[in-house]
Amino acid sequence: MASARNISRGFDHSSGQVSTSLGRSISPMASFHSPPSSYGVNHLSRTNTRPFAKQLKPFATEDIKILLLENVNQTGQDILAKQGYQVEFLKSSLPEDELIAKIRDVHVIGIRSKTKLTAKVLAGAKNLIVIGCFCIGTNQVDLQYAARNGIAVFNSPFSNSRSVAELIIGEIICLARQLGDRSNEMHRGTWNKVSSACWEVRGKTLGIIGYGHIGSQLSVLAEAMGMSVIYYDVINLMSLGTAHQVPTLETLLRGADFVTCHVPELPETKNMIGPVQLDQMRKGSYLLNASRGSVVDIPALINAMRAGKLAGAALDVFPSEPSGNGDYFASNLNPWAEDLQSLKNIILTPHIGGSTEEAQSAIGIEVSEALVRYVNEGTTLGAVNLPEVNLRSLTMDEPNHVRVIYIHHNVPGVLRKVNEILGDHNVDKQMTDSRGEVAYLMADISDVNTNEIKSFSYHDPRIVLINKAGTTVGLIVPSEPYFTELPAQSTQRHDRFNDFFTSYWWKLPVSICERFNI
C-alpha cells in the first residue's frame, strides 16, 4: 500500500521549509479570478492583440531622487531602483529638522506611519512631486497642503487588511484564555493552571467598529470560529456572511463580548471610546484597538480595567509612538505607560498589525507601482488628495504623440484658456476632473513632430516648451524666477501663456509638465 503523501500547498518539500510566497493580500470585496491554467495560460481569455504600450518618461530617470524611510519593504525598493531612479533607503524615521534638510532636493519620498510630513516640512521640499505612504493611513501627511502645492499622495488601502484581521483574531483568543498572563508567569517560573474566567470564543459576539477592508475580513474569520458578528459604521454597508449592522455605537457596545476598532483618525473618532462608551460595554467584555492611537481614551481604559468593568484589552496603537525600535515606550513618551503596563490580561504590541512579510511585500508593490505610474505617466488613480485621472496608454502605433498634464485652481476660465493653447494641435484624447479647489487635466496630442518639442531645464527639469513651426504653443514653468531665463525670442503667444500660468499656477511637478520621448 502506497504511503500517504503530503499535498499541502504551503510547504516546500525540497527544502523542508514553510513556503515564503509573498502573494498579495486580497480584499474580501475584490472580485474573484479564475485560477491560471497550465503553463500560465487562461484558455478562456481572448488573445491579446492590443499594441504594446509605449514607455513614457519625461526626463532622465537618473535625475529623479527618491528617499525611502522607515524600512520600506525590499519589493518597493526594487521596483523603484529598476526604473533607474536614485533611491536612498533609511531604516528609521527622522526628526523634523533632519527631515527638512534631507528632503530638500528629493522628488519622491516614501514613508510609513511614523514620519510626519507637516506643512512646515513640505514647505522646504521644493522638488517634491509625490509622496508614497507605505501603509493604510495618511493622517501623518498634511494632505491639503500637499494638494495645494501639486504634490500627489498615494497609500495602500487594503494590502495589509488580512494581516491586521488575523492579529485581532489571535488576540481575541489570547484574551479569552488569558494566554498573555499565563505565558509571563511561566517565563518567571510560575505554574498557574486555572480555568476561572477563561472562555471559548465560540458563541460569543464580536462587535466591529468600522466595517471597511479590515473589519469585513475580520467578520468572515470570526464567523468561521463560531462567533456572532455585529458592526457599526457611519454609512450603510452590505454585510458579509450573517453579520448585521446596528444603528448606533451604543447598541454595539451593549451587545458585544469583544469590541474592536477599525476606523481612521478623524476629529470625529478622537477618543471615540471614552468613559461614557466604556461604561456602556458589558461587564467582563474585552476591547481591542488596531486602528489609530487617538481612538481610545487610554486613561479611561486603565480606570475601567482597574474597576473590573473590562476583563481584558489589546492595544496595537498609541497616541505617541517611538520613532524607532528600542526601550522608548515609557512614561516620558506617554505619561500613563507604567500604569498600562501594570494591568493584568492586557496585550500591548508595537503597531505591528500590518507587519507581516506578505503584507509589507504587497504594500511595497502597490505603492511603488503607483509612484512609478504617476512619475512616468501622470496617472493619479489611487491618489488620496488629487482627482483621479487616467487616459489609456499611448501605444507604439502612436509614435508622434505627447502627453500634457496640468494641475490648477478649480476656478472658471482655466479650461477655456488651456484649450485655446491646445487648439493649434489635434487633441487625441483629454480628461479633466476636480477635487475641491484643485483640478487635474491630462491630454494626449497627436501628430507632433519630434523636432517641434524642446525641453529647457535651467537646473530644474520642470520646464517644458512645445513648439509648432517655431511658435511656442505650450509652456509650463515651476516658478516665476525662471521666466527671466527663457529664450529672448519669445513670441506673443509665449507671453500670453506665461501670463496665464502666472495667474493659475500652483506647484508643478516633473510629471505635470512633461515632454515624453517619441
Coordinates of N, CA and C in Angstrom, one line a residue, residues 39-228:
Y39 N 0.7 26.1 -17.7 CA 1.7 26.9 -18.5 C 1.3 28.4 -18.3
G40 N 0.5 28.7 -17.3 CA 0.2 30.1 -17.1 C -0.8 30.7 -18.1
V41 N -1.5 29.9 -18.9 CA -2.4 30.5 -19.9 C -3.8 30.2 -19.5
N42 N -4.6 31.2 -19.5 CA -6.1 31.0 -19.3 C -6.7 30.8 -20.7
H43 N -7.2 29.6 -21.0 CA -7.7 29.3 -22.3 C -9.1 30.0 -22.5
L44 N -9.7 30.5 -21.5 CA -11.0 31.1 -21.6 C -10.8 32.6 -22.0
S45 N -9.6 33.1 -22.0 CA -9.5 34.5 -22.3 C -9.2 34.7 -23.8
R46 N -9.5 35.9 -24.3 CA -9.2 36.1 -25.7 C -7.7 36.4 -25.9
T47 N -7.3 36.2 -27.0 CA -5.9 36.5 -27.3 C -5.7 38.0 -27.3
N48 N -4.7 38.5 -26.7 CA -4.4 39.9 -26.6 C -3.8 40.4 -27.9
T49 N -4.5 41.2 -28.7 CA -4.0 41.7 -29.9 C -3.7 43.2 -29.8
R50 N -3.8 43.8 -28.6 CA -3.6 45.2 -28.5 C -2.1 45.5 -28.7
P51 N -1.8 46.7 -29.3 CA -0.4 47.1 -29.5 C 0.3 47.2 -28.1
F52 N 1.6 47.1 -28.1 CA 2.3 47.3 -26.9 C 2.2 48.7 -26.4
A53 N 2.1 48.8 -25.1 CA 2.1 50.2 -24.5 C 3.4 50.9 -24.7
K54 N 3.3 52.2 -24.9 CA 4.5 53.0 -25.1 C 5.1 53.4 -23.7
Q55 N 6.4 53.2 -23.5 CA 7.0 53.7 -22.3 C 7.1 55.2 -22.3
L56 N 6.5 55.8 -21.3 CA 6.6 57.3 -21.2 C 7.5 57.7 -20.1
K57 N 8.5 58.5 -20.5 CA 9.4 59.0 -19.4 C 9.8 60.4 -19.8
P58 N 9.3 61.4 -19.1 CA 9.5 62.8 -19.5 C 10.9 63.4 -19.1
F59 N 11.8 62.5 -18.6 CA 13.1 63.1 -18.1 C 14.1 61.9 -18.0
A60 N 15.3 62.3 -17.7 CA 16.3 61.2 -17.4 C 16.0 60.7 -16.1
T61 N 15.8 59.4 -16.0 CA 15.3 58.8 -14.7 C 16.4 58.9 -13.7
E62 N 17.7 58.9 -14.1 CA 18.7 59.0 -13.0 C 18.7 60.4 -12.3
D63 N 18.0 61.3 -12.9 CA 17.9 62.7 -12.2 C 16.8 62.7 -11.1
I64 N 16.0 61.6 -11.0 CA 14.9 61.6 -10.0 C 15.5 61.0 -8.7
K65 N 15.4 61.8 -7.7 CA 15.9 61.3 -6.4 C 14.7 60.9 -5.5
I66 N 14.9 59.7 -4.9 CA 13.8 59.1 -4.1 C 14.4 58.8 -2.7
L67 N 13.7 59.2 -1.7 CA 14.1 58.9 -0.3 C 13.0 58.0 0.3
L68 N 13.5 56.8 0.8 CA 12.6 55.9 1.5 C 12.9 55.8 2.9
L69 N 12.0 56.0 3.8 CA 12.2 56.0 5.2 C 11.5 54.8 5.9
E70 N 11.8 54.5 7.1 CA 11.1 53.5 7.9 C 11.1 52.1 7.4
N71 N 12.2 51.7 6.8 CA 12.4 50.3 6.4 C 11.3 49.8 5.4
V72 N 11.1 50.6 4.4 CA 10.2 50.2 3.3 C 10.6 48.9 2.7
N73 N 9.7 48.0 2.5 CA 10.0 46.6 2.0 C 10.8 46.6 0.8
Q74 N 11.7 45.5 0.7 CA 12.6 45.4 -0.4 C 11.9 45.4 -1.8
T75 N 10.7 44.8 -1.8 CA 9.9 44.8 -3.1 C 9.7 46.2 -3.7
G76 N 9.4 47.1 -2.8 CA 9.2 48.5 -3.2 C 10.5 49.1 -3.7
Q77 N 11.6 48.9 -2.9 CA 12.9 49.4 -3.3 C 13.3 48.9 -4.7
D78 N 13.1 47.6 -5.0 CA 13.5 47.0 -6.2 C 12.7 47.6 -7.4
I79 N 11.4 47.8 -7.2 CA 10.6 48.4 -8.3 C 11.1 49.8 -8.7
L80 N 11.4 50.6 -7.7 CA 11.8 52.0 -7.9 C 13.3 52.0 -8.5
A81 N 14.1 51.2 -8.0 CA 15.5 51.1 -8.5 C 15.6 50.7 -9.9
K82 N 14.7 49.7 -10.3 CA 14.6 49.2 -11.6 C 14.3 50.3 -12.7
Q83 N 13.6 51.3 -12.2 CA 13.3 52.4 -13.1 C 14.6 53.3 -13.4
G84 N 15.6 53.1 -12.6 CA 16.8 53.9 -12.8 C 16.9 55.1 -11.9
Y85 N 15.9 55.3 -11.0 CA 15.9 56.4 -10.1 C 17.0 56.3 -9.1
Q86 N 17.4 57.4 -8.5 CA 18.4 57.4 -7.4 C 17.6 57.1 -6.1
V87 N 17.8 56.0 -5.5 CA 17.0 55.6 -4.4 C 17.9 55.5 -3.1
E88 N 17.5 56.3 -2.1 CA 18.2 56.3 -0.8 C 17.3 55.7 0.2
F89 N 17.8 54.7 1.0 CA 17.0 53.9 1.9 C 17.5 54.1 3.3
L90 N 16.5 54.4 4.2 CA 16.9 54.5 5.7 C 15.9 53.6 6.4
K91 N 16.4 53.0 7.5 CA 15.5 52.1 8.3 C 14.6 52.7 9.2
S92 N 14.8 54.0 9.6 CA 14.0 54.6 10.6 C 13.5 56.0 10.1
S93 N 12.6 56.6 10.9 CA 12.1 57.9 10.5 C 13.2 58.9 11.0
L94 N 13.0 60.2 10.7 CA 13.9 61.2 11.0 C 13.3 62.3 11.9
P95 N 14.0 63.0 12.8 CA 13.5 64.1 13.5 C 13.2 65.2 12.5
E96 N 12.3 66.2 12.9 CA 11.8 67.2 11.9 C 12.9 68.0 11.3
D97 N 13.9 68.4 12.0 CA 15.0 69.2 11.4 C 15.8 68.4 10.4
E98 N 16.1 67.2 10.8 CA 16.9 66.3 9.8 C 16.0 66.0 8.6
L99 N 14.7 65.8 8.8 CA 13.8 65.5 7.7 C 13.8 66.7 6.7
I100 N 13.6 67.9 7.2 CA 13.6 69.1 6.4 C 14.8 69.2 5.5
A101 N 16.0 69.0 6.1 CA 17.2 69.0 5.4 C 17.3 67.9 4.4
K102 N 16.8 66.7 4.7 CA 17.0 65.5 3.9 C 16.1 65.6 2.6
I103 N 14.9 66.1 2.7 CA 14.0 66.1 1.6 C 14.1 67.3 0.7
R104 N 15.0 68.2 1.0 CA 15.0 69.5 0.3 C 15.2 69.3 -1.2
D105 N 15.9 68.2 -1.6 CA 16.2 68.1 -3.1 C 15.6 66.8 -3.6
V106 N 14.8 66.1 -2.9 CA 14.2 64.8 -3.4 C 12.9 65.1 -4.1
H107 N 12.6 64.2 -5.1 CA 11.4 64.4 -5.9 C 10.3 63.5 -5.4
V108 N 10.7 62.3 -4.7 CA 9.7 61.4 -4.2 C 10.2 60.9 -2.9
I109 N 9.2 60.9 -1.9 CA 9.5 60.3 -0.6 C 8.6 59.2 -0.3
G110 N 9.1 58.2 0.3 CA 8.3 57.0 0.8 C 8.4 56.9 2.3
I111 N 7.2 56.8 2.9 CA 7.2 56.8 4.4 C 6.2 55.7 4.9
R112 N 6.2 55.4 6.2 CA 5.2 54.6 6.8 C 4.4 55.5 7.8
S113 N 4.2 55.0 9.0 CA 3.2 55.7 9.8 C 3.9 56.7 10.8
K114 N 5.2 56.7 11.0 CA 5.8 57.5 12.0 C 6.4 58.8 11.5
T115 N 6.7 58.9 10.2 CA 7.2 60.2 9.6 C 6.1 61.2 9.5
K116 N 6.2 62.4 10.0 CA 5.2 63.4 9.9 C 5.6 64.4 8.9
L117 N 4.8 64.4 7.8 CA 5.1 65.4 6.7 C 4.1 66.5 6.9
T118 N 4.4 67.5 7.7 CA 3.6 68.6 8.0 C 3.8 69.7 7.0
A119 N 3.0 70.8 7.0 CA 3.2 71.9 6.1 C 4.6 72.5 6.2
K120 N 5.1 72.6 7.4 CA 6.4 73.1 7.7 C 7.5 72.3 7.0
V121 N 7.3 70.9 7.1 CA 8.3 70.1 6.4 C 8.2 70.1 4.9
L122 N 6.9 70.1 4.4 CA 6.7 70.1 3.0 C 7.1 71.4 2.3
A123 N 7.0 72.5 3.1 CA 7.4 73.8 2.5 C 8.8 73.9 2.1
G124 N 9.7 73.1 2.7 CA 11.1 73.1 2.3 C 11.4 72.1 1.2
A125 N 10.5 71.3 0.8 CA 10.7 70.3 -0.2 C 10.4 70.9 -1.6
K126 N 11.3 71.7 -2.1 CA 11.0 72.4 -3.4 C 10.8 71.5 -4.6
N127 N 11.5 70.4 -4.6 CA 11.4 69.5 -5.8 C 10.4 68.3 -5.6
L128 N 9.8 68.3 -4.4 CA 8.9 67.1 -4.2 C 7.7 67.1 -5.1
I129 N 7.4 65.9 -5.7 CA 6.3 65.8 -6.6 C 5.3 64.8 -6.1
V130 N 5.7 63.8 -5.3 CA 4.7 62.8 -4.9 C 5.2 62.2 -3.6
I131 N 4.3 61.7 -2.8 CA 4.5 61.1 -1.5 C 3.9 59.7 -1.6
G132 N 4.6 58.7 -1.2 CA 4.1 57.3 -1.1 C 4.0 56.9 0.4
C133 N 2.8 56.7 0.9 CA 2.6 56.2 2.2 C 2.5 54.6 2.2
F134 N 3.5 54.0 2.6 CA 3.6 52.5 2.5 C 2.8 51.9 3.7
C135 N 1.6 52.2 3.8 CA 0.7 51.8 4.9 C -0.7 52.2 4.5
I136 N -1.7 52.0 5.4 CA -3.1 52.3 5.1 C -3.3 53.8 5.4
G137 N -2.9 54.3 6.5 CA -3.3 55.7 6.9 C -2.5 56.7 6.2
T138 N -3.1 57.9 6.1 CA -2.4 59.1 5.5 C -2.5 60.3 6.5
N139 N -2.9 60.0 7.7 CA -3.0 61.2 8.6 C -1.7 61.8 9.0
Q140 N -0.6 61.1 8.7 CA 0.7 61.7 9.0 C 1.2 62.7 8.0
V141 N 0.4 62.9 7.0 CA 0.7 63.9 5.9 C -0.4 65.0 5.9
D142 N 0.1 66.2 5.7 CA -0.8 67.3 5.5 C -1.4 67.3 4.1
L143 N -2.5 66.6 3.9 CA -3.0 66.3 2.6 C -3.4 67.6 1.9
Q144 N -4.0 68.5 2.6 CA -4.5 69.7 2.0 C -3.3 70.6 1.5
Y145 N -2.3 70.7 2.3 CA -1.1 71.5 1.8 C -0.5 70.8 0.6
A146 N -0.4 69.5 0.7 CA 0.2 68.7 -0.5 C -0.6 69.0 -1.7
A147 N -1.9 68.9 -1.7 CA -2.7 69.1 -2.8 C -2.6 70.5 -3.4
R148 N -2.6 71.5 -2.5 CA -2.4 72.9 -2.9 C -1.1 73.1 -3.6
N149 N -0.1 72.3 -3.4 CA 1.2 72.5 -3.9 C 1.5 71.5 -5.0
G150 N 0.5 70.8 -5.5 CA 0.7 69.9 -6.6 C 1.4 68.6 -6.3
I151 N 1.4 68.2 -5.0 CA 2.1 67.0 -4.5 C 1.1 65.9 -4.3
A152 N 1.1 64.9 -5.1 CA 0.2 63.8 -5.0 C 0.6 62.9 -3.9
V153 N -0.4 62.2 -3.3 CA -0.2 61.3 -2.1 C -0.9 60.0 -2.5
F154 N -0.1 58.9 -2.4 CA -0.7 57.6 -2.6 C -0.5 56.7 -1.3
N155 N -1.3 55.8 -1.1 CA -1.2 54.8 0.0 C -1.6 53.4 -0.4
S156 N -1.7 52.5 0.5 CA -2.1 51.1 0.2 C -3.3 50.8 1.1
P157 N -4.5 51.0 0.6 CA -5.7 51.0 1.4 C -6.1 49.6 2.0
F158 N -5.7 48.5 1.3 CA -6.1 47.2 1.9 C -5.1 46.1 1.8
S159 N -3.8 46.4 1.4 CA -2.9 45.3 1.2 C -2.5 44.6 2.5
N160 N -2.7 45.3 3.7 CA -2.4 44.6 4.9 C -3.6 44.2 5.7
S161 N -4.8 44.3 5.1 CA -6.0 44.0 5.8 C -6.1 42.6 6.4
R162 N -5.6 41.6 5.6 CA -5.7 40.3 6.2 C -4.7 40.1 7.4
S163 N -3.6 40.8 7.3 CA -2.6 40.6 8.5 C -3.2 41.3 9.7
V164 N -3.9 42.4 9.6 CA -4.5 43.0 10.8 C -5.6 42.2 11.3
A165 N -6.4 41.7 10.4 CA -7.6 40.9 10.8 C -7.1 39.6 11.5
E166 N -6.0 39.0 11.0 CA -5.5 37.8 11.7 C -5.0 38.1 13.1
L167 N -4.3 39.3 13.2 CA -3.8 39.7 14.5 C -4.9 39.8 15.5
I168 N -6.0 40.4 15.1 CA -7.1 40.6 16.0 C -7.7 39.3 16.4
I169 N -7.9 38.4 15.5 CA -8.4 37.0 15.8 C -7.5 36.4 16.9
G170 N -6.2 36.4 16.7 CA -5.3 35.8 17.6 C -5.4 36.5 19.0
E171 N -5.6 37.8 19.0 CA -5.7 38.5 20.3 C -7.0 38.2 21.0
I172 N -8.0 38.0 20.2 CA -9.3 37.6 20.8 C -9.2 36.3 21.6
I173 N -8.6 35.3 21.0 CA -8.4 34.0 21.7 C -7.4 34.2 22.9
C174 N -6.3 34.9 22.7 CA -5.4 35.1 23.8 C -6.1 35.8 25.0
L175 N -6.9 36.8 24.7 CA -7.6 37.5 25.8 C -8.6 36.6 26.5
A176 N -9.3 35.8 25.7 CA -10.4 34.9 26.3 C -9.7 33.9 27.2
R177 N -8.5 33.4 26.8 CA -7.9 32.4 27.6 C -6.8 32.9 28.5
Q178 N -6.6 34.2 28.6 CA -5.6 34.9 29.4 C -4.2 34.3 29.1
L179 N -3.9 34.1 27.9 CA -2.6 33.5 27.5 C -1.4 34.4 27.8
G180 N -1.6 35.7 27.6 CA -0.5 36.6 27.9 C 0.0 36.5 29.3
D181 N -1.0 36.5 30.3 CA -0.6 36.4 31.7 C 0.0 35.0 32.0
R182 N -0.6 33.9 31.5 CA 0.0 32.6 31.7 C 1.4 32.5 31.2
S183 N 1.6 33.0 30.0 CA 3.0 33.0 29.4 C 4.0 33.7 30.3
N184 N 3.6 35.0 30.7 CA 4.5 35.7 31.5 C 4.8 35.0 32.8
E185 N 3.8 34.4 33.4 CA 4.1 33.6 34.7 C 5.0 32.5 34.4
M186 N 4.9 31.8 33.3 CA 5.8 30.7 33.0 C 7.2 31.1 32.8
H187 N 7.4 32.3 32.2 CA 8.7 32.9 32.0 C 9.4 33.2 33.3
R188 N 8.5 33.5 34.3 CA 9.1 33.8 35.7 C 9.2 32.5 36.5
G189 N 8.8 31.4 35.9 CA 8.9 30.1 36.7 C 7.7 29.7 37.4
T190 N 6.6 30.4 37.2 CA 5.3 30.2 38.0 C 4.4 29.3 37.2
W191 N 4.0 28.2 37.8 CA 3.0 27.3 37.2 C 1.6 27.6 37.8
N192 N 0.7 28.1 36.9 CA -0.6 28.6 37.4 C -1.7 28.1 36.5
K193 N -2.1 26.9 36.6 CA -3.1 26.2 35.8 C -4.5 26.6 36.3
V194 N -5.2 27.4 35.6 CA -6.5 27.9 36.1 C -7.5 27.8 34.9
S195 N -8.8 27.8 35.2 CA -9.8 27.8 34.2 C -10.8 29.0 34.5
S196 N -10.7 29.6 35.6 CA -11.6 30.6 36.0 C -11.5 31.8 35.1
A197 N -12.6 32.3 34.6 CA -12.7 33.5 33.7 C -12.0 33.2 32.4
C198 N -11.8 32.0 32.0 CA -11.3 31.6 30.7 C -12.4 31.0 29.8
W199 N -12.5 31.5 28.6 CA -13.6 31.2 27.8 C -13.3 30.7 26.4
E200 N -14.2 29.9 25.8 CA -14.1 29.7 24.4 C -14.7 30.9 23.7
V201 N -14.3 31.2 22.4 CA -14.8 32.3 21.7 C -16.1 31.9 20.9
R202 N -16.2 30.6 20.7 CA -17.4 30.1 20.0 C -18.7 30.5 20.8
G203 N -19.6 31.1 20.0 CA -20.9 31.5 20.6 C -20.9 32.9 21.2
K204 N -19.7 33.5 21.2 CA -19.6 34.9 21.7 C -19.9 35.9 20.6
T205 N -20.1 37.2 21.0 CA -20.5 38.2 20.0 C -19.3 39.2 19.8
L206 N -18.9 39.3 18.6 CA -17.9 40.3 18.2 C -18.5 41.5 17.7
G207 N -18.2 42.7 18.2 CA -18.6 44.0 17.7 C -17.5 44.7 17.0
I208 N -17.7 45.0 15.7 CA -16.7 45.6 14.9 C -17.1 47.1 14.6
I209 N -16.2 48.0 15.1 CA -16.5 49.4 14.8 C -15.7 49.8 13.6
G210 N -16.4 50.0 12.4 CA -15.7 50.3 11.2 C -15.7 49.1 10.3
Y211 N -16.6 49.0 9.3 CA -16.7 47.7 8.5 C -16.1 47.9 7.2
G212 N -14.8 48.4 7.1 CA -14.1 48.5 5.9 C -13.4 47.3 5.5
H213 N -12.2 47.5 4.9 CA -11.4 46.3 4.4 C -11.1 45.4 5.5
I214 N -10.6 46.0 6.6 CA -10.2 45.1 7.7 C -11.4 44.5 8.5
G215 N -12.3 45.4 8.8 CA -13.5 45.0 9.6 C -14.2 43.9 8.9
S216 N -14.4 44.0 7.6 CA -15.2 42.9 6.8 C -14.4 41.6 6.8
Q217 N -13.1 41.7 6.6 CA -12.3 40.4 6.6 C -12.4 39.8 8.0
L218 N -12.3 40.6 9.0 CA -12.3 40.1 10.4 C -13.7 39.4 10.6
S219 N -14.7 40.0 10.1 CA -16.1 39.5 10.2 C -16.2 38.0 9.7
V220 N -15.6 37.8 8.6 CA -15.6 36.5 8.0 C -14.8 35.5 8.8
L221 N -13.6 35.9 9.3 CA -12.8 35.0 10.1 C -13.5 34.6 11.4
A222 N -14.1 35.7 12.0 CA -14.8 35.4 13.3 C -16.0 34.5 13.2
E223 N -16.7 34.6 12.1 CA -17.9 33.7 11.9 C -17.4 32.3 11.7
A224 N -16.2 32.1 11.1 CA -15.7 30.8 10.8 C -15.4 30.1 12.1
M225 N -15.1 30.9 13.2 CA -14.8 30.3 14.5 C -16.1 30.2 15.4
G226 N -17.2 30.4 14.8 CA -18.5 30.3 15.5 C -18.9 31.5 16.3
M227 N -18.4 32.6 16.0 CA -18.8 33.9 16.7 C -19.9 34.5 15.9
S228 N -20.8 35.2 16.7 CA -21.8 36.1 16.1 C -21.1 37.5 15.9

